[in-house]
Every structure is written in structure tokens, then in C-alpha cells.
Coordinates of C-alpha atoms and ligand atoms in Angstrom, one line a residue:
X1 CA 37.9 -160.7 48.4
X2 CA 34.9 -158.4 48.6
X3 CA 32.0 -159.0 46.1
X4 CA 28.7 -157.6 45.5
X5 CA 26.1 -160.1 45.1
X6 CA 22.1 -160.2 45.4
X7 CA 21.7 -162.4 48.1
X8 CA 17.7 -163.7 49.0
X9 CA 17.2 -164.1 52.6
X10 CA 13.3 -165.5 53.0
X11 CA 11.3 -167.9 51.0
X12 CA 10.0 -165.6 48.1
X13 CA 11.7 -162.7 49.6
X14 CA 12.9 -159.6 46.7
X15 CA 17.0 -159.2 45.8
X16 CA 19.0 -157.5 48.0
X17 CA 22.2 -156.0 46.6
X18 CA 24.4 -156.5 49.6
X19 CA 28.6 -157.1 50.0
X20 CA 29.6 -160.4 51.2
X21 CA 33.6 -161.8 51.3
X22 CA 34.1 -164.3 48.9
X23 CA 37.1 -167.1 49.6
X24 CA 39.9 -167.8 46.9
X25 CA 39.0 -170.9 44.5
X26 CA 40.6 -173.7 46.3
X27 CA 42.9 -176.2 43.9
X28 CA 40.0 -177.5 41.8
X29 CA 38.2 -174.1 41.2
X30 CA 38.1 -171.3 38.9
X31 CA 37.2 -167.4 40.0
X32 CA 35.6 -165.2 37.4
X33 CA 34.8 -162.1 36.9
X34 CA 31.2 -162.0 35.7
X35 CA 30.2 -159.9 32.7
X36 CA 26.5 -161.1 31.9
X37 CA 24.2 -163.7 34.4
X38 CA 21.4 -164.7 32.9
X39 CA 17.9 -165.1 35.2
X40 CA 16.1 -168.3 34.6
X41 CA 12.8 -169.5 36.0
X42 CA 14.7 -171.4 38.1
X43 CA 16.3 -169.4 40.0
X44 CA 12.6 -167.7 41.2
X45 CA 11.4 -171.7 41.7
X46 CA 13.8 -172.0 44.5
X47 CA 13.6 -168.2 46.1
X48 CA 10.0 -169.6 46.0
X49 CA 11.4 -173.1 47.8
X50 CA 9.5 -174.9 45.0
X51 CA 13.2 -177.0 46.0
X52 CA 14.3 -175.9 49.6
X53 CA 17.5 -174.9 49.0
X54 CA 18.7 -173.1 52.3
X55 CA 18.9 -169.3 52.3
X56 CA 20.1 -167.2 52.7
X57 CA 21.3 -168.0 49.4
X58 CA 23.1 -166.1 46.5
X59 CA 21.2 -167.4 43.1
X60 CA 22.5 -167.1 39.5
X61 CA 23.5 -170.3 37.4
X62 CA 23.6 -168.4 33.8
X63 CA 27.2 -166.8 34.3
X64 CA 29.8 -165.8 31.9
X65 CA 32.6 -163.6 32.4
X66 CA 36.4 -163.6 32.2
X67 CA 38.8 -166.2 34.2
X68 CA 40.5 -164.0 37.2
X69 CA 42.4 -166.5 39.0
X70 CA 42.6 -170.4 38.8
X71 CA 43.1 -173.0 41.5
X72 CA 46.8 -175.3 41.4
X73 CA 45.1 -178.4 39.5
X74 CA 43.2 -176.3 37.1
X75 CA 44.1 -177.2 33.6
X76 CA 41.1 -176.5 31.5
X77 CA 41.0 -172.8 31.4
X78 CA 43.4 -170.1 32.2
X79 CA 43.4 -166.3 33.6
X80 CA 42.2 -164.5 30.8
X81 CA 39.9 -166.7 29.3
X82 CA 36.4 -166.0 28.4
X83 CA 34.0 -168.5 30.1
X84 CA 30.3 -169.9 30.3
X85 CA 29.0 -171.5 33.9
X86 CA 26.7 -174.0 33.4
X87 CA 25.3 -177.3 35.8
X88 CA 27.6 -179.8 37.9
X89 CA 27.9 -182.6 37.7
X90 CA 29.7 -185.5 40.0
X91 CA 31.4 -186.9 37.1
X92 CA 31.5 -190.3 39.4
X93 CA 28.1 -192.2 39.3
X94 CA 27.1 -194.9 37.1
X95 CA 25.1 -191.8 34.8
X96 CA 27.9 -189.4 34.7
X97 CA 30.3 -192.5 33.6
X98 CA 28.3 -193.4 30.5
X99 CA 27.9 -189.7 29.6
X100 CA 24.3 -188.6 31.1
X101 CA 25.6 -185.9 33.3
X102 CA 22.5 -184.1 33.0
X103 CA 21.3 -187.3 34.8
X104 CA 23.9 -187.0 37.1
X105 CA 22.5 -189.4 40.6
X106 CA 23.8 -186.2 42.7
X107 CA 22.3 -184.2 40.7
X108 CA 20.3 -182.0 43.1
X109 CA 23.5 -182.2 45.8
X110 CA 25.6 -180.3 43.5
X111 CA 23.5 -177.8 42.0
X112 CA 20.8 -177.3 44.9
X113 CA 22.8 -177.7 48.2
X114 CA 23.5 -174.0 48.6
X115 CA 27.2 -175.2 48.9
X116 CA 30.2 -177.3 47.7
X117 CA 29.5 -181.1 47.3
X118 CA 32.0 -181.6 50.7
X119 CA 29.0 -179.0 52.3
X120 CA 31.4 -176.1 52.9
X121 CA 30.7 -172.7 51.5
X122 CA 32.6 -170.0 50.2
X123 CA 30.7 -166.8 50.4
X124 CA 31.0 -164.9 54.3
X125 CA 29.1 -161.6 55.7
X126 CA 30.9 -160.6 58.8
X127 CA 30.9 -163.5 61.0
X128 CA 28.1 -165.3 59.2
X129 CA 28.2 -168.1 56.3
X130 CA 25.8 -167.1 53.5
X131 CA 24.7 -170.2 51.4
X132 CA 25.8 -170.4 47.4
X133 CA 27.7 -172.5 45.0
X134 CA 24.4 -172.9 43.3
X135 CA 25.1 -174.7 40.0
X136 CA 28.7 -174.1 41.9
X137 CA 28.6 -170.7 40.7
X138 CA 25.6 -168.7 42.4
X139 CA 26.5 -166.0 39.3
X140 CA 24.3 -163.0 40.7
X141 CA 27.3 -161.3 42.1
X142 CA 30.1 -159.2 40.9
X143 CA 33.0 -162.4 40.8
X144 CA 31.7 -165.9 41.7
X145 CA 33.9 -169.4 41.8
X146 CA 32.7 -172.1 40.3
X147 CA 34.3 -175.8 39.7
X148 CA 36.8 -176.5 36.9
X149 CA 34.4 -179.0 35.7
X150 CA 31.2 -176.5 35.0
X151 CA 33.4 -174.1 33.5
X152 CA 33.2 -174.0 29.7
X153 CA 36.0 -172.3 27.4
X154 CA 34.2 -169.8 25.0
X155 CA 35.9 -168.7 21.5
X156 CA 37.5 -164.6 22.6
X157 CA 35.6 -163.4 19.7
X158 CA 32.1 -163.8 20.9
X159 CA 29.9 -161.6 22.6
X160 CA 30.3 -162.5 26.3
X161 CA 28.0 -160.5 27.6
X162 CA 24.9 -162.2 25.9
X163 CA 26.6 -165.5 26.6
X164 CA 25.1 -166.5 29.9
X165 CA 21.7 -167.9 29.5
X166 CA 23.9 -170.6 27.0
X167 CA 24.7 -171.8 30.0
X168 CA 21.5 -173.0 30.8
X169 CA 18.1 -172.3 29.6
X170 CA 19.0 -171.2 26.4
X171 CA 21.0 -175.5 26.0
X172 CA 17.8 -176.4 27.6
X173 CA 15.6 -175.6 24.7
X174 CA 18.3 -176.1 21.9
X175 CA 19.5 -179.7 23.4
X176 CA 16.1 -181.1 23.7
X177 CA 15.7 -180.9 20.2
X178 CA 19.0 -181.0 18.6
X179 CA 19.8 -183.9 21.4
X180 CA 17.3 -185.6 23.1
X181 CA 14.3 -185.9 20.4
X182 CA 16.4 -185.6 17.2
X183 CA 13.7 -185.0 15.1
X184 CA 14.0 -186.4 11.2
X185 CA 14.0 -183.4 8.5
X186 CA 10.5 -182.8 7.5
X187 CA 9.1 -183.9 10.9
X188 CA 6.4 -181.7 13.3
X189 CA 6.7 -180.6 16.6
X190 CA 4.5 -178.5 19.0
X191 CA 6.3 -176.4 21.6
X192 CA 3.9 -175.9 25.0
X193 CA 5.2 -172.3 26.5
X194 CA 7.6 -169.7 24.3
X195 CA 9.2 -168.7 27.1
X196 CA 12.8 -168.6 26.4
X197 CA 13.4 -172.2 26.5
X198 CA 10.4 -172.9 24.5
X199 CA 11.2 -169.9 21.7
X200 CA 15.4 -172.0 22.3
X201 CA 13.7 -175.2 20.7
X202 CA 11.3 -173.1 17.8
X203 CA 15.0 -171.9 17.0
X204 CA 16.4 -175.5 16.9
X205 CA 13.9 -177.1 15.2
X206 CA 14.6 -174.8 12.3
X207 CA 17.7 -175.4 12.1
X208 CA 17.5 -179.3 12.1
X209 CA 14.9 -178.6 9.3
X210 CA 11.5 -179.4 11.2
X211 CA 8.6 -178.8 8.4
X212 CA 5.8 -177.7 11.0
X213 CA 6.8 -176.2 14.6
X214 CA 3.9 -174.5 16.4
X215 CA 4.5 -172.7 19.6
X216 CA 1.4 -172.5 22.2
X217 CA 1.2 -169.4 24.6
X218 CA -1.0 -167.6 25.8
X219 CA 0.8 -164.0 25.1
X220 CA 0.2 -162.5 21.7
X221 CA 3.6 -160.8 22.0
X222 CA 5.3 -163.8 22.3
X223 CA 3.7 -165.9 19.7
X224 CA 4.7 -163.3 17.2
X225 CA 8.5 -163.4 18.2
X226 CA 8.0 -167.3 17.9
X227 CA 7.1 -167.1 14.2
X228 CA 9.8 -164.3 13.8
X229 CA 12.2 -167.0 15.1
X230 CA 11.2 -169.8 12.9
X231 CA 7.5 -171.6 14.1
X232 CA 5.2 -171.9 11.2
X233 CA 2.1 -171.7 13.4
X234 CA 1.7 -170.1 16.6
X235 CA -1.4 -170.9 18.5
X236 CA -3.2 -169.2 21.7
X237 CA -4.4 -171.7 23.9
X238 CA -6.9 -169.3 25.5
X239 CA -8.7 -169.3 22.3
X240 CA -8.1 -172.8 20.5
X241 CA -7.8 -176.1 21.7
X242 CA -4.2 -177.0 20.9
X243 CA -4.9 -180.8 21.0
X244 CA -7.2 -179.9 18.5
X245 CA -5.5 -177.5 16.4
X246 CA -2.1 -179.4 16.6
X247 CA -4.2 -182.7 15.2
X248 CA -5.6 -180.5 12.0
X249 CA -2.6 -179.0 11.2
X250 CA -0.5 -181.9 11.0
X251 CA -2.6 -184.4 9.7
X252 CA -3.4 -186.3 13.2
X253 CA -0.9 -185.0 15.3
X254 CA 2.5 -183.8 16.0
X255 CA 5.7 -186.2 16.1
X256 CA 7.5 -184.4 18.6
X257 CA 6.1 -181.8 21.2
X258 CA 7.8 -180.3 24.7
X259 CA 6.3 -179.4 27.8
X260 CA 8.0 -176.1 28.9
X261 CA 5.4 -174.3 30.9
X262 CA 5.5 -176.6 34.1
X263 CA 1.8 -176.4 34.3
X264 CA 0.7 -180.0 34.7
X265 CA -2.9 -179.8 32.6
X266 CA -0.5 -178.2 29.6
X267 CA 2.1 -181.4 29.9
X268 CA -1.7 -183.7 29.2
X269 CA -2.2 -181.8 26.3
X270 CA 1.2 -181.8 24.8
X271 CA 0.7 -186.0 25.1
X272 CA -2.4 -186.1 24.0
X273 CA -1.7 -183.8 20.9
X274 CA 1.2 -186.8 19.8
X275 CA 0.8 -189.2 16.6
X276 CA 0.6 -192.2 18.1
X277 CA 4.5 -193.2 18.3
X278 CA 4.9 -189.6 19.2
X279 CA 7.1 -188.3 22.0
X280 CA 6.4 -185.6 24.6
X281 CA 9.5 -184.2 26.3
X282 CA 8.9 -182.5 30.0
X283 CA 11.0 -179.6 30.7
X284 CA 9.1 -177.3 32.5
X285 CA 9.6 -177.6 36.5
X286 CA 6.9 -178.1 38.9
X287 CA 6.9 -177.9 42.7
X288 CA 8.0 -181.8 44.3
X289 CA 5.1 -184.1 45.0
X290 CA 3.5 -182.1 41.5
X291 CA 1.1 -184.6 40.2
X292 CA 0.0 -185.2 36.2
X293 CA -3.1 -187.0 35.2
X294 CA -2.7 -189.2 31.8
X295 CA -5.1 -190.9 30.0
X296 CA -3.8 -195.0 30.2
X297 CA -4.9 -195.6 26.5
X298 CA -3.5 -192.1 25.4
X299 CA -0.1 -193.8 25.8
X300 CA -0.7 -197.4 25.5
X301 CA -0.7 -197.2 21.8
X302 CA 3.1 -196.1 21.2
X303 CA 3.6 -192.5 22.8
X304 CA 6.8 -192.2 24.8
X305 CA 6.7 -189.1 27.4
X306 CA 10.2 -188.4 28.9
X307 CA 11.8 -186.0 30.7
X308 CA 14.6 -183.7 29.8
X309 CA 17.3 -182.2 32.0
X310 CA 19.5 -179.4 30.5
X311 CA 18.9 -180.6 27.0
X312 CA 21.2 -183.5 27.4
X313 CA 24.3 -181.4 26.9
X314 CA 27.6 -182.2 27.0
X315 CA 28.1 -178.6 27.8
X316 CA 31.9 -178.2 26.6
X317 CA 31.0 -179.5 23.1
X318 CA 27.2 -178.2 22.7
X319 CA 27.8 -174.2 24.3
X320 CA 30.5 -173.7 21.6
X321 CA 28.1 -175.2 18.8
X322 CA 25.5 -173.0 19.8
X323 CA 27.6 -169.8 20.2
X324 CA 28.6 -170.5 15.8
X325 CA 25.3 -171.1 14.7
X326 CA 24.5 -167.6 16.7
X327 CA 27.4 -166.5 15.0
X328 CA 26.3 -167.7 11.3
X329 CA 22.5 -165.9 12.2
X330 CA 20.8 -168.8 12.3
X331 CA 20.1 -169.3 16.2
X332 CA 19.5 -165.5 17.2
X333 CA 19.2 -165.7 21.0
X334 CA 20.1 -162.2 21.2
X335 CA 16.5 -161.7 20.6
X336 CA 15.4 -163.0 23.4
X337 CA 17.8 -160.6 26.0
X338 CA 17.5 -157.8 27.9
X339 CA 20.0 -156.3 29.8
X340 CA 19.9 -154.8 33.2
X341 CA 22.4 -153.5 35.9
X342 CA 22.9 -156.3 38.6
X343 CA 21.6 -153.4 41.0
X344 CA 18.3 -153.1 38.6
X345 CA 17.2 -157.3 40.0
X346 CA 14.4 -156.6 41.4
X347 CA 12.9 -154.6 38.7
X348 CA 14.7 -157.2 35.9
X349 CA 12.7 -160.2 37.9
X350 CA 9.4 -158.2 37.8
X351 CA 9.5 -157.6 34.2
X352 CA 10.3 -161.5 33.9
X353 CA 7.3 -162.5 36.0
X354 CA 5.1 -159.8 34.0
X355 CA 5.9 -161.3 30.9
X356 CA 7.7 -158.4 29.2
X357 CA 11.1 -160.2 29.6
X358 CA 11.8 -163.0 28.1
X359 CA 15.6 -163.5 29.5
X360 CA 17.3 -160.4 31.6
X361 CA 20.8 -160.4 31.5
X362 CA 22.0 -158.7 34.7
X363 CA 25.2 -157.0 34.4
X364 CA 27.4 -156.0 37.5
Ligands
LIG401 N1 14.4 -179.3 32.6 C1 15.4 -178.4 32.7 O1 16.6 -178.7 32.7 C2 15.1 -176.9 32.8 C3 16.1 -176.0 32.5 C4 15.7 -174.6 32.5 C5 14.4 -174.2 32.8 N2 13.5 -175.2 33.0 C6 12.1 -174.9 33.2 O2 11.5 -174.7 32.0 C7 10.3 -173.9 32.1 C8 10.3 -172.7 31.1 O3 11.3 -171.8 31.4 P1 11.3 -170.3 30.8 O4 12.4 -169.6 31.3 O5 11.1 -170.4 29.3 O6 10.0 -169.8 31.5 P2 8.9 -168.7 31.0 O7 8.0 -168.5 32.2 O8 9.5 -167.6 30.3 O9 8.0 -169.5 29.9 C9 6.8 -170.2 30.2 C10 5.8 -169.8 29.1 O10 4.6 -170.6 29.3 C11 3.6 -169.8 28.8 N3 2.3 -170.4 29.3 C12 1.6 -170.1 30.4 N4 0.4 -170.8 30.4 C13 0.4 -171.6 29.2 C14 -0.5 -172.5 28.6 N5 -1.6 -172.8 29.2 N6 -0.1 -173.0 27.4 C15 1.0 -172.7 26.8 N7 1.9 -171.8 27.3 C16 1.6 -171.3 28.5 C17 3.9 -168.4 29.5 O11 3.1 -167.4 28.8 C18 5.4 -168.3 29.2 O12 5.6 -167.6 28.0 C19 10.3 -173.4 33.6 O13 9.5 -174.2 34.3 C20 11.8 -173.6 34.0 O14 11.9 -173.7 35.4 C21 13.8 -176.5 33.0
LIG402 ZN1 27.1 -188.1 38.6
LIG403 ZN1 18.1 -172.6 34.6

């Protein structure tokens, strides 16, 4: 079928809106119309190449939409359904078996490849093969297929349209908290970066009943929608040292904290601002061969610093959790999105890298 899709032919080229043919899910694969595709960071890291996944390439791995048309061994959704793409996983390795998809060994094969895991693609213009299947989805397009097993069944009753971003950065921030830390009741944590996955955590940590969360960034704008959303203190590291600031305001320093900035002198403070026994979570992505200086003694003496993929989501059970507590008004993501025409990319991506969007929706 035809499709329209932004498709990004050079390393840090802009968005073209162009029309490419896009072939029928085979038996394992689910086509769906998509209704909202959220842009994450990510997807600008590799039009960058930060990871050199081949282009021309078709981006997009926040999709939700409707089910169109499923493959013959599909059994987990059906035409009709309402659906969130998120990350794939082999569902084969040692990681996947004991329930670490996230940590998936093929990860980066069946997200980043700019094609199926068997290296075939689906998406033609004219005579030419045009690389996608990122996140098997590449969502920045009118229809896109994606694998049974990324698919996730939404409740009919939500609001599709913002439910996207659930599919990745918005899990991202949620899950590290609510999944990978688990912080106790009571317990502090410093968020490094309110960017939407950072301002996803604020929003967790409130609802597991964190007694101090203080977000660090540098924009006024979005310190104040991190106290809106929940943080009790919201500091600008341009003006205080946070290691500092984080260490008076808890009484030594924080128990939890998450690097989501990518910046590699902003993961050292988000260590060094720990109690000792505290833990740092890394999110934020940085290009490969990115180096971090530590101090030796700043972790010898009990701090753990580990890093987080998707939140540690089990996608199928945590997207649905997410998309109640949104519905019971105590995770408003909505707050976070903007919506755009797909056509509008290039000037939804320049808002985004100006700061004045904190997650575009692009809508075909
Ligand atoms: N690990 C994962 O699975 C995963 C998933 C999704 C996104 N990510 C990554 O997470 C990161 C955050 O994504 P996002 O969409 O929220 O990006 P974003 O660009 O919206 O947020 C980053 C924030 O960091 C702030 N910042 C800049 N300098 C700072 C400093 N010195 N101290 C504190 N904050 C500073 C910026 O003002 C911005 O608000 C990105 O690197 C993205 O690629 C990782
Ligand atoms: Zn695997
Ligand atoms: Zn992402």
C-alpha cells in the first residue's frame, strides 16, 4: 500500500514528507493505522548517527493507532483494536528468558538495524529499498507494521492520540522509578534533566509517595512544570551547585537520583549528590565511545550507579498501568504534549530542540 512517511536521507539531514510503498505484515506482524507518534530524543540521536543506523531511514518508535490488518499467526490483537508500539525484543536470549527484555543481548539488532531481525525491509520508493522497522515500527508515517510481539493492546476508552510517547519515553521515566529503583515511601530522589522522561519520573515518584523529588534543569519554564507535576524543589543548575543543594536539602544527600540529560559531567554530579548507599540510574544516551569520569572513593563507600533501558518495562502489563493512573489524574502526561500535523516535523523537531516542546505528538 501507499504510505506517507518522513523519511531522513543524510546524517542530521531535516524530515522529508515523501510517499513510499509499504509491504503487507507477513504472518507474525500487525499493520496499523497510526493516530499519534510521539518524537523522542532518540530518534534525533540517530538522524544525528550518535548510533549509525543506515538511512535512508523512516524514524518514529512512539506509535499508536488502530490495528488495520493482522498477519495469519497473530493472536494478541485484532483488526479494530487500539494499540501502543513500543521496543523489540528477541524474546530468545538468556535476558529475554528470565524477563529483562529491556536487556534484550539483540537489543540494538532489533530496534537499530533499519530493518527486520532476518535483515529484509518492508518499506519501497520506486525501485529502491528505504531502511525502517525501527523499534519494528518506524511510526513517522501514515500506517507502519510492526511485530506482534511490540504491539501492546490499549483499553478502547483511552485517549489514543496522546498514547504514543507511553510507548517509550514516557515508560522510560515512569519504569525507572516505579521499576528499576523502587524507592521506599518517604525516600528522596534528584531527577538530572526535566525533559519529558525526567518530568515521567517527578510524576512517578509522587505517586509511589517520594517525600523530596527535586528536578535539575537549566530552563526556568521547565522547572516550574516539574513542581506543577509533583517535585518539591526544583533547582537551576546554572545558578546552584546541585551536589551541593541536593546534600542540604536532604540532610547529606539524596537516596535515589537519575541521569536523564546524557551529558556526561551531569551523570558525576547525580553520583556524587547520592547518600552513601545511594543509587544513580543512567538514562540519558550519549554518543558510543562517550566517556564518564568518577571519583574511585565517591563510589567505594556503598553507591551503586546503573543503567536503565526503557524503565525495565514489561510493556504489555506497565503501558496499561500507566494509561489508569492517567486516567485517575494522578500521572498527567498530557501536560507534557503537543500536537502537530505529521507534515508540520520539521518545525515539531525545532521546537523540541529549542526547548519549547517538551513531547510533539505528530499526527498524520
Ligand atoms: N535509556 C532509555 O531507555 C532511554 C529511553 C528514552 C530516552 N532516553 C534518553 O533520555 C534522555 C532524555 O530524553 P528527553 O526526551 O527527556 O530529552 P530532553 O532533551 O527533553 O531533556 C533533557 C533535559 O536536560 C536538561 N539539561 C541540559 N543541561 C542540563 C544540566 N546541566 N543539568 C540538568 N539538566 C540539564 C535540558 O534543559 C532538558 O530539559 C535523552 O538522552 C534520551 O535519548 C533514554
Ligand atoms: Zn533477547
Ligand atoms: Zn525513545
Amino acid at each position: 500500500m501507499r504510505v506517507q512517511a518522513a523519511l531522513i536521507e543524510e546524517k542530521g539531514g531535516s524530515f522529508g514528507i515523501v510517499e513510499l510503498e509499504l509491504e503487507e505484515p507477513r504472518a507474525d506482524e500487525v499493520l496499523v493505522r497510526i493516530v499519534g507518534a510521539g518524537v523522542c530524543h532518540t530518534d534525533l540521536v540517530c538522524r544525528d548517527q550518535y548510533f549509525p543506523v543506515p538511512l535512508p531511514c523512516v524514524f518514529g518508535h512512539e506509535g499508536a493507532g488502530v490495528v488495520e490488518r493482522v498477519g495469519a499467526d497473530v493472536r494478541k490483537v485484532a483488526p479494530g483494536d487500539h494499540v501502543v508500539l513500543t521496543f523489540k525484543t528477541c524474546g530468545n536470549c538468556v535476558n529475554c528468558k528470565k524477563g529483562a527484555g529491556p536487556y534484550c543481548l539483540d537489543l540494538y539488532g532489533q530496534n537499530f538495524s533499519g530493518a527486520r531481525p532476518d535483515g529484509s525491509t518492508g518499506l519501497t520508493r520506486g525501485d529502491h529499498h528505504v531502511h525502517g522497522h525501527f523499534f519494528q515500527q518506524s511510526s513517522f508515517a501514515s500506517y507502519a507494521v510492526a511485530h506482534e510481539s511490540n504491539t501492546v493492546k490499549v483499553p478502547r476508552d483511552a485517549p489514543l492520540e496522546l498514547l504514543g510517547p507511553l510507548g517509550c519515553g514516557i515508560q522510560t521515566g515512569a519504569g525507572a522509578v516505579m521499576n528499576s529503583l523502587r524507592p521506599n515511601a518517604g525516600s528522596s530522589l534528584a531527577v538530572f534533566g526535566a525533559g519529558s522522561v525526567g518530568l515521567s519520573a517527578v510524576m512517578a515518584a509522587r505517586v509511589v509517595g517520594c517525600a523530596t523529588i527535586i528536578a535539575i534543569d537549566p530552563q526556568s519554564s521547565r522547572r516550574d512544570l516539574a513542581l506543577s507535576l509533583g517535585a518539591t524543589h526544583a533547582l537551576d543548575p546554572t545558578q546552584d551547585d546541585p551536589v551541593k543543594a541536593i546534600a542540604d536539602l536532604t540532610g547529606g544527600g539524596a537516596n535515589f537520583s537519575l541521569e536523564c540529560t546524557g551529558i556526561p559531567s551531569v551523570l558525576r554530579q547525580a553520583v556524587d549528590c547520592l547518600l552513601l548507599t545511594g543509587v544513580c540510574g543512567v538514562i540519558g544516551v550519549a554518543p558510543l565511545g562517550t566517556e564518564v569520569k568518577l571519583d574511585v572513593n565517591g563510589i567505594l563507600f556503598g553507591r551503586t550507579v546503573r543503567g536503565i533501558i526503557e524503565g525495565d518495562s514489561v510493556p504489555d502489563i506497565f503501558i496499561p498501568q500507566l494509561i489508569e493512573l492517567h486516567r485517575q489524574g494522578r500521572f498527567p502526561f498530557d501536560k507534557l504534549i503537543r500536537f502537530y500535523p505529521l507534515s508540520e516535523i520539521t518545525e515539531a523537531v525545532a521546537a523540541t530542540e529549542r526547548g519549547e516542546v517538551l513531547k510533539a505528538v505528530l499526527r498524520p
